[in-house]
Short mmCIF file of C-alpha atoms and ligand atoms in Angstrom, two decimals:
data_model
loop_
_atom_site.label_atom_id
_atom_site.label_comp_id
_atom_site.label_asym_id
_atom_site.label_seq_id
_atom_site.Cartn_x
_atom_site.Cartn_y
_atom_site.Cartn_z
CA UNK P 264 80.19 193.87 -52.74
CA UNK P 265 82.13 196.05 -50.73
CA UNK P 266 85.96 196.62 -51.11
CA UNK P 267 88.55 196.38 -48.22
CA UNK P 268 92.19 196.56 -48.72
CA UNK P 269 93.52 194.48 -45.67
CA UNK P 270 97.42 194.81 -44.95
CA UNK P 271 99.89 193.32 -42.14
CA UNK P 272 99.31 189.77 -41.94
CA UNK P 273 100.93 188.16 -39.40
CA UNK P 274 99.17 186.18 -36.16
CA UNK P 275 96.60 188.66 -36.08
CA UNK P 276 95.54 190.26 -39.14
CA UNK P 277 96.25 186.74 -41.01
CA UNK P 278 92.47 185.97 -39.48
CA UNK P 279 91.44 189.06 -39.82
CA UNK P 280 91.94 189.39 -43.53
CA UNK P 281 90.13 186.14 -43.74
CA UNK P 282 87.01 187.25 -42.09
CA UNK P 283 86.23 189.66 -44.51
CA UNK P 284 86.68 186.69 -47.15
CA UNK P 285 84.03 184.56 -44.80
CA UNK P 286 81.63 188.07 -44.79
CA UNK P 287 81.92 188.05 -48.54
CA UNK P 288 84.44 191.45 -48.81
CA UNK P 289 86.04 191.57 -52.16
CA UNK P 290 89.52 192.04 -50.60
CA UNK P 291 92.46 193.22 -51.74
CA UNK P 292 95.69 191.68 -49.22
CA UNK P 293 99.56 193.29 -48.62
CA UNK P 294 101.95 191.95 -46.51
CA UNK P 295 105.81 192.64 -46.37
CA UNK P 296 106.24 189.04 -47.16
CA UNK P 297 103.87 187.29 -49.46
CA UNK P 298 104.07 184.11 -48.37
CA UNK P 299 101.37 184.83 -45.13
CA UNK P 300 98.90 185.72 -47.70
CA UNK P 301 98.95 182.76 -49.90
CA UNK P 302 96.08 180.80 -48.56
CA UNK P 303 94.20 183.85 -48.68
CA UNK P 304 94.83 184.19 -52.20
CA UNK P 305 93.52 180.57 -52.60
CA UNK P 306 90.57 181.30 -51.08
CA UNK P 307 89.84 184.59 -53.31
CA UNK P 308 91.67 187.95 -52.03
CA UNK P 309 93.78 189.93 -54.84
CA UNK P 310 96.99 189.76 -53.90
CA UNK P 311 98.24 193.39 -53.89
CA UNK P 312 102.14 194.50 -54.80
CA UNK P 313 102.31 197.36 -52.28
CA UNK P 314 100.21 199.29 -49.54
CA UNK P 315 99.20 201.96 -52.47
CA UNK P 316 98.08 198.99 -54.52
CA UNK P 317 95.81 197.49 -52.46
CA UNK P 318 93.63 200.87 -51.50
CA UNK P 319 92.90 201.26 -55.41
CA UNK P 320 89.29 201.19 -54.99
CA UNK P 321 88.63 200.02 -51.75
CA UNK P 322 86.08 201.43 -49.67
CA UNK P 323 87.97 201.03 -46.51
CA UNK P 324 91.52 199.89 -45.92
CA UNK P 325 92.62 198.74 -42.26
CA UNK P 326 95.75 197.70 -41.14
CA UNK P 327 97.11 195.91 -38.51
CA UNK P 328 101.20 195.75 -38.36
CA UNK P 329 103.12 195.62 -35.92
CA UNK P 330 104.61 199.27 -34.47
CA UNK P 331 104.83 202.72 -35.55
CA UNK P 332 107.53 202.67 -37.79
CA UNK P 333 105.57 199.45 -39.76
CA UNK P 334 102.44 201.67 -39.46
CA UNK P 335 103.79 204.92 -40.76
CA UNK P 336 105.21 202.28 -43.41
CA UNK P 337 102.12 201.03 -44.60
CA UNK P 338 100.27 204.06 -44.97
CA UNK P 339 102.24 207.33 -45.65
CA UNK P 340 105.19 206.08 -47.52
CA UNK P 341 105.52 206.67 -50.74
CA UNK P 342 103.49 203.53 -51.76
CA UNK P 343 101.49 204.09 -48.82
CA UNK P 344 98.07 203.05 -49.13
CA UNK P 345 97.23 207.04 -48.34
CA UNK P 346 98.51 207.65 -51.87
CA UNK P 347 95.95 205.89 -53.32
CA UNK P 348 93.10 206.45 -51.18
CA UNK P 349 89.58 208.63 -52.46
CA UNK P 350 88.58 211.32 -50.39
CA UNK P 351 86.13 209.68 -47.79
CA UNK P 352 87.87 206.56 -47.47
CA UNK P 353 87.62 204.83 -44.12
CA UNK P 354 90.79 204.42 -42.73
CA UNK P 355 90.84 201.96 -39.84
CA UNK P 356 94.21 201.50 -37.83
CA UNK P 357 93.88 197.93 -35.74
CA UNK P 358 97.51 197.90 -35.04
CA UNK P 359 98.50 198.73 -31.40
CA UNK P 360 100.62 202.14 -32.09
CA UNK P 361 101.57 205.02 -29.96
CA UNK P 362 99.38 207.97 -29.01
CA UNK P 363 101.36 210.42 -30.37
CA UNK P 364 101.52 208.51 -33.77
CA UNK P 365 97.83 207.78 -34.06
CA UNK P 366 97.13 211.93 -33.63
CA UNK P 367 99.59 212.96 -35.88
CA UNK P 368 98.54 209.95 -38.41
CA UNK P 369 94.90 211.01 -37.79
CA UNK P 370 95.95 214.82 -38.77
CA UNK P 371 98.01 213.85 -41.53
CA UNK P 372 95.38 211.05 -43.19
CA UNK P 373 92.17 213.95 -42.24
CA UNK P 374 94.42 216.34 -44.14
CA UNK P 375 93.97 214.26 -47.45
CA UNK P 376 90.46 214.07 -47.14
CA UNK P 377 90.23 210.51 -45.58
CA UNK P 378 87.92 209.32 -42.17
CA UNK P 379 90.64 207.72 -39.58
CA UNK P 380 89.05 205.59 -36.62
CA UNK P 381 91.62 204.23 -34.03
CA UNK P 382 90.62 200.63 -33.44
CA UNK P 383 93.25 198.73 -31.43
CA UNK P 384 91.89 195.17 -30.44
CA UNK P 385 91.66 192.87 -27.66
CA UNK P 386 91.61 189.12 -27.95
CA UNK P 387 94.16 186.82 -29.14
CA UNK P 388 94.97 185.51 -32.29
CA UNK P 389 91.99 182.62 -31.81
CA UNK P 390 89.55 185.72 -31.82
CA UNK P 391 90.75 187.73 -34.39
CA UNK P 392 90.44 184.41 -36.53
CA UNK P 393 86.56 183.79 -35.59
CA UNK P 394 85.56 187.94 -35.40
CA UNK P 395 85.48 187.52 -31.56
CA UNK P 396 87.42 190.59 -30.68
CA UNK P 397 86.79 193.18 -29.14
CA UNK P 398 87.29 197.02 -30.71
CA UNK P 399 88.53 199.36 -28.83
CA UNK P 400 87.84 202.57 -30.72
CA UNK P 401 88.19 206.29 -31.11
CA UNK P 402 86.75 208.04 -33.51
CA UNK P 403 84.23 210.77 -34.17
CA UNK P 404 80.45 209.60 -33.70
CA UNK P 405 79.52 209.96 -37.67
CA UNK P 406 82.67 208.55 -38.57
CA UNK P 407 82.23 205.27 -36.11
CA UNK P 408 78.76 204.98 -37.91
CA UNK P 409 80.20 204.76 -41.43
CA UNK P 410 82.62 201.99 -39.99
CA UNK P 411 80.39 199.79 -38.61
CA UNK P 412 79.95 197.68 -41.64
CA UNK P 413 83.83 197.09 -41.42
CA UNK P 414 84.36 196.69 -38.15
CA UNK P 415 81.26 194.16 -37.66
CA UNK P 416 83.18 191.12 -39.48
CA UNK P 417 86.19 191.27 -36.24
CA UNK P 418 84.27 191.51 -33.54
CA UNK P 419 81.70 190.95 -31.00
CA UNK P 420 82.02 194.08 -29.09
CA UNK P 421 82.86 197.45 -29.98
CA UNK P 422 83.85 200.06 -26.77
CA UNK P 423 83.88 203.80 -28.07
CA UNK P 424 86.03 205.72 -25.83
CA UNK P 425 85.79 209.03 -27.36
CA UNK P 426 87.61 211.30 -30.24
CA UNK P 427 90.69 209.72 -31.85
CA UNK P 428 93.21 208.67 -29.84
CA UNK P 429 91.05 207.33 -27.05
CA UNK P 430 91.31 204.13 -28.36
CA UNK P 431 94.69 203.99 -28.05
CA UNK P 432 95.08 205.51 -24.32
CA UNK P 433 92.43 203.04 -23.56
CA UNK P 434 94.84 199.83 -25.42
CA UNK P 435 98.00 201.22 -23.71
CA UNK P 436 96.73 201.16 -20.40
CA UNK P 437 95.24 197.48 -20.80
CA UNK P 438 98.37 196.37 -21.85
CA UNK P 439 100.94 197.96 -19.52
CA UNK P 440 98.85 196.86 -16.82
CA UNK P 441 99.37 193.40 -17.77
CA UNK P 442 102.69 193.86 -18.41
CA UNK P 443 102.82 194.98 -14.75
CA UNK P 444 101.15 191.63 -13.71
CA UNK P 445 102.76 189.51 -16.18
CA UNK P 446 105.90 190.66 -14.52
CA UNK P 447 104.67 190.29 -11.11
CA UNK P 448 103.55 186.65 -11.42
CA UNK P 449 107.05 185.55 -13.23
CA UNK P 450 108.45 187.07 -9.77
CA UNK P 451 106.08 185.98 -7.45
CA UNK P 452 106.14 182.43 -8.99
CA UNK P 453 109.98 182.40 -9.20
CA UNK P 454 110.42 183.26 -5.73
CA UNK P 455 108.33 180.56 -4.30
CA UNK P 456 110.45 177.74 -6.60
CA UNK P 457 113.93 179.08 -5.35
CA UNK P 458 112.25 178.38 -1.88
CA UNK P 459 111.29 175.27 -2.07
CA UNK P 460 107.46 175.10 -1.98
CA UNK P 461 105.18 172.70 -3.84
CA UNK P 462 104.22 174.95 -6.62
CA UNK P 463 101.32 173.02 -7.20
CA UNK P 464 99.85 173.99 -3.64
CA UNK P 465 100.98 177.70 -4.65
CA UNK P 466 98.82 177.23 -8.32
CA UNK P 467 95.94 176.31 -6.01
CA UNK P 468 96.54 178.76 -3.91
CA UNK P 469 96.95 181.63 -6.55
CA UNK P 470 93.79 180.00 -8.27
CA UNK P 471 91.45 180.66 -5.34
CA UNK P 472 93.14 184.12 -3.90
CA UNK P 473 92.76 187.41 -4.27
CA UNK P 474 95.42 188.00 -6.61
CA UNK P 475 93.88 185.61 -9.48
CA UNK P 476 92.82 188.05 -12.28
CA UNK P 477 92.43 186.37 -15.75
CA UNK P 478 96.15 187.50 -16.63
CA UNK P 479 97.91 185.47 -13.72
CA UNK P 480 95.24 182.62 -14.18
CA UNK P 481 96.29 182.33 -17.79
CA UNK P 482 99.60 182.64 -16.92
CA UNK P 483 101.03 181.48 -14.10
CA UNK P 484 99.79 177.54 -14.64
CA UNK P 485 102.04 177.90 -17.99
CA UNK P 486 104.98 179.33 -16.23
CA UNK P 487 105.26 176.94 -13.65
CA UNK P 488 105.27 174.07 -16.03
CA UNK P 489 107.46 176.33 -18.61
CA UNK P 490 105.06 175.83 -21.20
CA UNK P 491 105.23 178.25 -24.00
CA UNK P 492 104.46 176.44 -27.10
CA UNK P 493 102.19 178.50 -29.35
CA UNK P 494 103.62 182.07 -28.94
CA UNK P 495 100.66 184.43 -29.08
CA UNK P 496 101.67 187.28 -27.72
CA UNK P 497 105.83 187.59 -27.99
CA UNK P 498 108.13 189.54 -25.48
CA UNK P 499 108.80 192.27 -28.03
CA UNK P 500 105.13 193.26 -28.76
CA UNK P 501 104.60 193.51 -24.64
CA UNK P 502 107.93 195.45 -24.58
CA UNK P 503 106.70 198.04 -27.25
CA UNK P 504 103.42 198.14 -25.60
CA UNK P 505 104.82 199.12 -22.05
CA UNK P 506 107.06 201.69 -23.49
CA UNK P 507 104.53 203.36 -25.73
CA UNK P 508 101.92 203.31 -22.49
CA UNK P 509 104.93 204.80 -20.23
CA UNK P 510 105.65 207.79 -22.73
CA UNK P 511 102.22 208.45 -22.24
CA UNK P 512 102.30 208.30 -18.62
CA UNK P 513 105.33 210.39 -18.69
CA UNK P 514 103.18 213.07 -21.08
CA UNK P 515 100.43 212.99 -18.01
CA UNK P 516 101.57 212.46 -14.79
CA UNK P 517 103.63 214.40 -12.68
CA UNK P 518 105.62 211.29 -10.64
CA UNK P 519 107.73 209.13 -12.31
CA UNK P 520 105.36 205.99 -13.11
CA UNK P 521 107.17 203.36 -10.87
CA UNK P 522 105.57 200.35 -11.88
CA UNK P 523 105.60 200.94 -16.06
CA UNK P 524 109.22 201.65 -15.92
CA UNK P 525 109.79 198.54 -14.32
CA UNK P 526 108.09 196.50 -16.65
CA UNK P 527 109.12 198.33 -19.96
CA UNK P 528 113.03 197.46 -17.84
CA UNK P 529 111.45 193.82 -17.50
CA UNK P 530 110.72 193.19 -21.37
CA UNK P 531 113.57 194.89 -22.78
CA UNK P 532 115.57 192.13 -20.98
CA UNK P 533 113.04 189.48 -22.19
CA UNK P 534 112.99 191.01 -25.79
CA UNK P 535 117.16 191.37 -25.95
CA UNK P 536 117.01 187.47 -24.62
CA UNK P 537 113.79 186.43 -26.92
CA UNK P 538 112.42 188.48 -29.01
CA UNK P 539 109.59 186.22 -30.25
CA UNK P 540 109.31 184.26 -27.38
CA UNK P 541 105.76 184.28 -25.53
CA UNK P 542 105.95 186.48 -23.19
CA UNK P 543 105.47 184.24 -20.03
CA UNK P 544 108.96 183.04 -20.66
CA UNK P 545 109.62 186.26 -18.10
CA UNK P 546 109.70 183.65 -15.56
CA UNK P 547 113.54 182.62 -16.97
CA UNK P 548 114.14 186.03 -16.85
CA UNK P 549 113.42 186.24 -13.20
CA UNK P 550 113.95 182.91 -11.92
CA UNK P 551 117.50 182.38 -11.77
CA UNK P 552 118.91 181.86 -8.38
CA UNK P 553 121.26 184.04 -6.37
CA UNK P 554 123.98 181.07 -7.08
CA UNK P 555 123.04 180.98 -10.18
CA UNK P 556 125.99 182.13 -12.57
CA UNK P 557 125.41 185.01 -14.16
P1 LIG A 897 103.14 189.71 -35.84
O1 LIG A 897 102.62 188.33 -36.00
O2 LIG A 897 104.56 189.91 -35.41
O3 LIG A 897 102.88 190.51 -37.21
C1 LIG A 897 103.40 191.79 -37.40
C2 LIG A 897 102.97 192.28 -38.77
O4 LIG A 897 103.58 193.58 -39.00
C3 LIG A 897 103.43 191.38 -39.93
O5 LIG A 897 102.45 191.44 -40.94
C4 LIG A 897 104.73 192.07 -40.35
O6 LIG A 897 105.12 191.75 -41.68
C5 LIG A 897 104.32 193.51 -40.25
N1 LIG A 897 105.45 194.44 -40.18
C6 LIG A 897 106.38 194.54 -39.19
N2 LIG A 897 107.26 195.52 -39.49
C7 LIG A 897 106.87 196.05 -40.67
C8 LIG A 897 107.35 197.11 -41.49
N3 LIG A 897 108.44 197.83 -41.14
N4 LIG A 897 106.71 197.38 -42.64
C9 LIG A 897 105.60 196.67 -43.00
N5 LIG A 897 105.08 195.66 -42.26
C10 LIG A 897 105.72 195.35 -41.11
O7 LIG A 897 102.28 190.55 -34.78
P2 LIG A 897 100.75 190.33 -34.34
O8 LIG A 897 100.73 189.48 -33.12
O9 LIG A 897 99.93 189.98 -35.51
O10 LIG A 897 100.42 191.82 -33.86
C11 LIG A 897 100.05 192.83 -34.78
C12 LIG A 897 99.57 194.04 -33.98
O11 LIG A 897 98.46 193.64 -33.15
C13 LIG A 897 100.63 194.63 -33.04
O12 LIG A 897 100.49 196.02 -32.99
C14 LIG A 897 100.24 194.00 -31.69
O13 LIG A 897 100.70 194.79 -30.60
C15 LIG A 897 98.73 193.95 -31.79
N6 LIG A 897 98.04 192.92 -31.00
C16 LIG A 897 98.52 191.63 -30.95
C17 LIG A 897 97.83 190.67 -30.21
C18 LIG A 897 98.31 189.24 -30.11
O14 LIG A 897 97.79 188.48 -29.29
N7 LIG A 897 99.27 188.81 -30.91
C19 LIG A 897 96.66 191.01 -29.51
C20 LIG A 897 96.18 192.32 -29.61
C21 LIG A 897 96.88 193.27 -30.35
P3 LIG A 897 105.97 190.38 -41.96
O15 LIG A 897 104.95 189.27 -41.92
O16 LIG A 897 106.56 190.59 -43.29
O17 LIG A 897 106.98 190.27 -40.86
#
């Protein structure tokens, strides 16, 4: 059967890893600590000592940690699972990185022989358990095609934006423009509750206007009833999202992108408060009064 070396396995690739075990993958697991990879163990994956360990034979090895720094980690370090890897290896990067690191990781990782496909994902940790994510990918056309039998356990869809890279553009847009909203609802909602309105007429009234996309309808119920349990997506992760996105505006565009630099300011303050809070707890952030000590 085929071989995959699956490392980083936190809320995401913790399911992900386990769908290759469900497609019948012989898999080979890392993560920094060991004890998010027991039950996987249990149910049949070879627990691997390091990133260089677990690419000993496999066919493909995909990652998905949580920045650059963990992704340059995992894969060019000295027990980097590029040290181990066979010329022709599929190398599939899931983790949401910045542009600039997934072209120089794609020249470094081509330079050693190996195939490198940007695949950033959208869905929450829910999909990435059940392989209902969604792929966003850049890669070269042949290479995609060799993929496809790895990338077919994660996901329903699969959006090719182009050559490498484009995947990534196309994940750091998505996700500063919900930062953008995710920010805008914590201060559009905060506003209305220091002035006194009946925030569940303003739900209903956010529910049926123009302004309901699926980010302030998924949000902005939880918010006003400050319900966070189940952190999917934490305050840090949107925060390194945002900033990646706005270096890449900055690399693009010649005005200052307004609206990313306020959110990137918006999640530092939410990350230096909570790092692994969800990230709809930017409503505290925003919501204390003018009287409110500071
Ligand atoms: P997470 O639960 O915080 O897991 C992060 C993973 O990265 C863990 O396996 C962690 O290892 C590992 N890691 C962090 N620093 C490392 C380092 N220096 N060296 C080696 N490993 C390191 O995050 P997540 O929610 O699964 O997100 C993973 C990636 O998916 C991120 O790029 C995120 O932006 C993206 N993403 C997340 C979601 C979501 O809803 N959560 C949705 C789409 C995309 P330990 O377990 O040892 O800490």
């Amino acid at each position: 059967m085929a071989q995959v070396a699956f490392i980083g396995l936190g809320r995401m690739g913790h399911g992900m890893a386990g769908r290759y075990l469900d497609a019948g993958f012989t898999v080979a697991v890392w993560n920094r600590s060991k004890a998010k990879a027991e039950d996987l163990i249990a149910r049949g994956a070879r627990w691997a000592t390091s990133p260089e360990d677990a690419a000993i034979d496999a066919e493909a090895v995909v990652t998905m940690v949580a920045d650059d720094e963990a992704s340059r980690a995992v894969w060019l370090t000295r027990d980097g699972a590029a040290a181990t890897m066979k010329a022709g290896t599929i190398a599939i990067e899931c983790s949401t990185v910045s542009y600039n690191h997934a072209i120089d990781q794609a020249r470094e990782l081509r330079r050693r022989g190996l195939i490198y496909i940007d695949s950033p994902v959208a869905g929450l940790p829910d999909a990435a358990a059940s392989g209902k994510l969604t792929l966003l990918v850049g890669a070269e056309p042949a290479d995609l095609e060799r993929a496809r039998p790895y990338l077919a356990p994660l996901s329903t869809t699969i959006r090719h934006f182009g050559a490498v890279g484009t995947g990534t553009v196309y994940k750091l847009i998505n996700n500063l423009m919900g930062a953008i909203q995710i920010a805008g609802i914590a201060e559009g909602l905060a506003i209305a509750e220091q002035a006194g309105l009946d925030m569940k007429l303003v739900l209903e009234a956010i529910e049926t206007g123009v302004a309901a996309s699926p980010q302030v309808l998924r949000h902005s119920k939880r918010m006003v009833a400050r319900n966070f349990s189940g952190a999917t997506f934490t305050a840090a992760l949107r925060h390194k999202d945002a900033a990646y996105a706005v270096a890449l505006a900055e690399s693009l565009l010649s005005d200052v992108p307004l609206m990313g630099r306020a959110a990137v300011e918006a999640y530092a303050r939410a990350t230096a408060h909570a790092p692994d809070d969800d990230e709809g707890k930017m409503i505290e952030i925003v919501s204390r009064s003018k009287g409110a000590a500071t």
